[in-house]
């Protein structure tokens, strides 16, 4: 079955450590996205990529980094510069030339900073 | 810029009662609108979408939503709530390069 796989589902990190969240899709979608979810705040866009080897900052990119070396993969690194990293992170993908903008989501990764 | 506002962060309904979740949008162009559902510790699943065809949109699990341009609204309804409808629901509007989401409404279903 086609879909988006995020790993790990749960992750614990000590303050000052970088951590990388994996996102892989086999939907053949061009665009991929990372959203952060906090209670009562909905989803906020961190980074997005519409094509391989290119990505753009979203609304809350500070303290995060991404890469897009392959169409199928869009890993997110939460760096030590992110002041409040504890959150639920969602990866999504979409068809670029589909003008509705519909997103397909992974199951999410919950990061907790100890 | 496009945005949505969901009215009410929590809704509690009895099993078998009407579910009504409110969403108002702001958009400078004709919008594409979406409702997603999220179960605990899971990703978001598309319930339905409005893409400028019929104003009454039917989705999965018995949900439907009506686009009202005059009221800039896209409220989600289900005639009869089921225990399995307990979840968080998000309204979203399509922008230039992303979906913008509302803050979410948590639905509790009472037996």
Short mmCIF file of C-alpha atoms in Angstrom, two decimals:
data_model
loop_
_atom_site.label_atom_id
_atom_site.label_comp_id
_atom_site.label_asym_id
_atom_site.label_seq_id
_atom_site.Cartn_x
_atom_site.Cartn_y
_atom_site.Cartn_z
CA UNK A 1 0.00 0.00 0.00
CA UNK A 2 1.19 3.51 -0.76
CA UNK A 3 1.68 5.90 2.08
CA UNK A 4 3.92 7.99 4.26
CA UNK A 5 6.11 6.40 6.93
CA UNK A 6 7.45 8.42 9.83
CA UNK A 7 9.98 7.12 12.33
CA UNK A 8 10.47 6.90 15.19
CA UNK A 9 6.94 7.24 16.55
CA UNK A 10 8.23 8.28 19.98
CA UNK A 11 11.57 9.91 20.69
CA UNK A 12 13.18 11.28 23.82
CA UNK A 13 16.01 13.76 23.72
CA UNK A 14 18.20 15.47 26.25
CA UNK A 15 18.55 19.21 26.06
CA UNK A 16 21.36 20.28 23.75
CA UNK A 17 21.10 17.26 21.46
CA UNK A 18 20.15 17.29 17.82
CA UNK A 19 17.63 14.70 16.65
CA UNK A 20 16.52 13.66 13.17
CA UNK A 21 12.99 12.54 12.30
CA UNK A 22 12.57 10.36 9.25
CA UNK A 23 9.83 10.72 6.62
CA UNK A 24 9.56 8.41 3.61
CA UNK A 25 6.77 8.30 1.01
CA UNK A 26 6.01 5.90 -1.83
CA UNK A 27 3.13 7.90 -3.31
CA UNK A 28 5.36 9.42 -6.01
CA UNK A 29 4.39 12.89 -4.75
CA UNK A 30 6.62 15.80 -5.64
CA UNK A 31 5.89 17.98 -2.61
CA UNK A 32 6.61 17.16 1.02
CA UNK A 33 5.96 19.12 4.21
CA UNK A 34 6.77 19.15 7.90
CA UNK A 35 4.20 20.47 10.37
CA UNK A 36 4.47 20.90 14.11
CA UNK A 37 1.41 20.31 16.30
CA UNK A 38 0.95 21.72 19.79
CA UNK A 39 -2.24 21.44 21.85
CA UNK A 40 -4.73 24.18 20.98
CA UNK A 41 -2.58 25.62 18.19
CA UNK A 42 -3.44 23.49 15.22
CA UNK A 43 -0.67 22.67 12.75
CA UNK A 44 2.13 25.07 11.92
CA UNK A 45 4.34 24.69 8.86
CA UNK A 46 8.07 24.22 9.50
CA UNK A 47 9.52 23.50 6.05
CA UNK A 48 8.28 22.36 2.67
CA UNK A 49 9.83 21.07 -0.52
CA UNK A 50 8.22 21.03 -3.95
CA UNK A 51 11.08 19.36 -5.79
CA UNK A 52 14.23 17.39 -5.08
CA UNK A 53 17.22 19.46 -3.90
CA UNK A 54 15.02 22.45 -3.09
CA UNK A 55 13.13 23.43 0.05
CA UNK A 56 11.62 26.53 1.61
CA UNK A 57 11.12 27.81 5.15
CA UNK A 58 7.63 27.76 6.52
CA UNK A 59 6.21 29.82 9.36
CA UNK A 60 8.33 28.43 12.19
CA UNK A 61 11.63 27.24 10.65
CA UNK A 62 13.98 28.57 13.33
CA UNK A 63 15.84 25.75 15.07
CA UNK A 64 15.02 23.19 12.39
CA UNK A 65 16.78 21.95 9.24
CA UNK A 66 15.79 19.65 6.37
CA UNK A 67 17.21 18.02 3.27
CA UNK A 68 15.61 16.66 0.10
CA UNK A 69 18.18 14.51 -1.67
CA UNK A 70 15.62 11.98 -2.90
CA UNK A 71 12.04 12.38 -4.00
CA UNK A 72 10.91 9.78 -1.47
CA UNK A 73 12.64 11.22 1.59
CA UNK A 74 12.38 14.46 3.59
CA UNK A 75 14.12 14.15 6.98
CA UNK A 76 13.74 16.86 9.63
CA UNK A 77 16.50 17.69 12.12
CA UNK A 78 15.50 19.38 15.35
CA UNK A 79 18.59 21.22 16.47
CA UNK A 80 19.66 22.39 19.91
CA UNK A 81 18.75 25.90 18.78
CA UNK A 82 15.04 25.03 18.93
CA UNK A 83 14.03 26.41 22.32
CA UNK A 84 10.85 24.39 22.82
CA UNK A 85 11.11 21.20 20.75
CA UNK A 86 8.66 19.01 22.65
CA UNK A 87 5.78 18.53 20.21
CA UNK A 88 4.07 16.18 17.78
CA UNK A 89 5.62 16.35 14.31
CA UNK A 90 3.69 15.49 11.18
CA UNK A 91 5.07 14.84 7.71
CA UNK A 92 2.82 15.22 4.68
CA UNK A 93 2.99 15.06 0.91
CA UNK A 94 0.98 16.30 -2.05
CA UNK A 95 0.85 16.32 -5.83
CA UNK A 96 2.34 19.60 -7.02
CA UNK A 97 0.16 20.03 -10.08
CA UNK A 98 -3.02 19.23 -8.18
CA UNK A 99 -4.46 22.67 -7.58
CA UNK A 100 -6.52 21.76 -4.53
CA UNK A 101 -3.51 21.43 -2.26
CA UNK A 102 -4.81 18.27 -0.55
CA UNK A 103 -2.26 16.78 1.85
CA UNK A 104 -1.62 13.15 2.77
CA UNK A 105 -0.20 12.65 6.26
CA UNK A 106 2.05 10.20 8.05
CA UNK A 107 1.29 8.86 11.52
CA UNK A 108 3.45 11.42 13.28
CA UNK A 109 6.48 11.44 15.59
CA UNK A 110 6.21 12.59 19.19
CA UNK A 111 9.37 14.24 20.47
CA UNK A 112 9.88 14.82 24.18
CA UNK A 113 12.83 16.75 25.56
CA UNK A 114 13.87 15.59 29.01
CA UNK B 1 -3.45 35.44 3.12
CA UNK B 2 -5.87 32.59 3.61
CA UNK B 3 -6.89 31.53 7.11
CA UNK B 4 -9.60 29.63 8.97
CA UNK B 5 -11.14 30.05 12.39
CA UNK B 6 -12.78 27.16 14.19
CA UNK B 7 -15.40 28.20 16.71
CA UNK B 8 -15.23 26.14 19.88
CA UNK B 9 -12.23 24.13 20.97
CA UNK B 10 -14.36 21.39 22.57
CA UNK B 11 -17.76 19.98 21.64
CA UNK B 12 -19.59 17.34 23.66
CA UNK B 13 -22.54 15.47 22.15
CA UNK B 14 -24.68 12.52 23.12
CA UNK B 15 -24.53 9.37 21.04
CA UNK B 16 -27.16 9.69 18.30
CA UNK B 17 -27.28 13.49 18.47
CA UNK B 18 -26.32 15.97 15.77
CA UNK B 19 -22.64 16.88 15.46
CA UNK B 20 -21.99 20.47 14.31
CA UNK B 21 -18.47 21.87 14.04
CA UNK B 22 -18.07 25.45 12.89
CA UNK B 23 -15.42 26.85 10.56
CA UNK B 24 -15.16 30.29 9.04
CA UNK B 25 -12.60 31.16 6.41
CA UNK B 26 -10.85 34.23 5.10
CA UNK B 27 -9.57 34.19 1.56
CA UNK B 28 -8.87 36.74 -1.15
CA UNK B 29 -9.56 34.17 -3.86
CA UNK B 30 -12.14 31.40 -4.22
CA UNK B 31 -10.96 28.92 -1.61
CA UNK B 32 -10.37 25.22 -1.51
CA UNK B 33 -11.49 24.00 1.93
CA UNK B 34 -10.91 20.79 3.83
CA UNK B 35 -11.95 18.97 6.98
CA UNK B 36 -9.50 16.50 8.49
CA UNK B 37 -9.94 14.16 11.47
CA UNK B 38 -7.21 13.08 13.88
CA UNK B 39 -7.40 10.21 16.37
CA UNK B 40 -5.03 10.25 19.37
CA UNK B 41 -1.35 9.94 18.45
CA UNK B 42 -2.13 9.49 14.77
CA UNK B 43 -1.83 11.52 11.60
CA UNK B 44 -4.63 13.45 9.93
CA UNK B 45 -7.15 11.76 7.65
CA UNK B 46 -9.15 13.66 5.05
CA UNK B 47 -12.90 13.71 5.78
CA UNK B 48 -14.00 15.84 2.84
CA UNK B 49 -12.99 18.72 0.59
CA UNK B 50 -14.64 21.60 -1.23
CA UNK B 51 -13.11 22.41 -4.62
CA UNK B 52 -15.70 24.83 -6.09
CA UNK B 53 -18.06 22.19 -7.46
CA UNK B 54 -21.16 21.39 -5.39
CA UNK B 55 -21.60 23.55 -2.30
CA UNK B 56 -22.79 20.58 -0.23
CA UNK B 57 -19.94 18.14 0.11
CA UNK B 58 -20.31 14.60 1.40
CA UNK B 59 -17.41 12.86 3.03
CA UNK B 60 -16.51 9.65 4.78
CA UNK B 61 -18.14 8.26 7.93
CA UNK B 62 -21.43 10.08 7.28
CA UNK B 63 -20.02 13.62 7.55
CA UNK B 64 -20.94 16.46 5.25
CA UNK B 65 -20.16 20.16 4.99
CA UNK B 66 -21.81 23.10 3.26
CA UNK B 67 -19.88 25.93 1.65
CA UNK B 68 -21.64 29.27 2.17
CA UNK B 69 -19.89 32.12 0.45
CA UNK B 70 -22.19 34.77 1.90
CA UNK B 71 -21.29 33.66 5.42
CA UNK B 72 -17.67 32.66 4.62
CA UNK B 73 -18.40 29.39 6.38
CA UNK B 74 -17.73 25.70 5.88
CA UNK B 75 -19.41 23.98 8.84
CA UNK B 76 -19.13 20.22 9.32
CA UNK B 77 -22.15 18.15 10.33
CA UNK B 78 -23.16 14.58 11.03
CA UNK B 79 -26.82 13.79 11.77
CA UNK B 80 -26.18 11.09 14.36
CA UNK B 81 -23.01 10.87 16.45
CA UNK B 82 -21.31 7.55 17.09
CA UNK B 83 -18.81 6.75 19.80
CA UNK B 84 -16.17 6.29 17.10
CA UNK B 85 -16.55 9.97 16.13
CA UNK B 86 -14.64 11.01 19.26
CA UNK B 87 -11.54 12.71 17.83
CA UNK B 88 -10.05 16.08 16.97
CA UNK B 89 -11.24 17.81 13.82
CA UNK B 90 -9.37 20.40 11.79
CA UNK B 91 -10.63 22.80 9.16
CA UNK B 92 -8.07 23.95 6.58
CA UNK B 93 -7.86 26.31 3.61
CA UNK B 94 -5.49 26.00 0.67
CA UNK B 95 -3.01 28.82 0.10
CA UNK B 96 -0.25 29.47 -2.40
CA UNK B 97 2.01 26.68 -1.20
CA UNK B 98 0.45 25.16 1.90
CA UNK B 99 -2.68 24.35 3.82
CA UNK B 100 -3.46 26.66 6.72
CA UNK B 101 -5.17 24.90 9.60
CA UNK B 102 -7.54 26.00 12.31
CA UNK B 103 -6.76 25.34 15.97
CA UNK B 104 -8.91 22.22 16.02
CA UNK B 105 -12.10 21.11 17.76
CA UNK B 106 -12.09 18.10 20.07
CA UNK B 107 -15.30 16.07 19.95
CA UNK B 108 -16.41 14.00 22.93
CA UNK B 109 -19.32 11.58 22.53
CA UNK B 110 -21.37 10.68 25.63
CA UNK B 111 -23.04 7.29 25.86
#
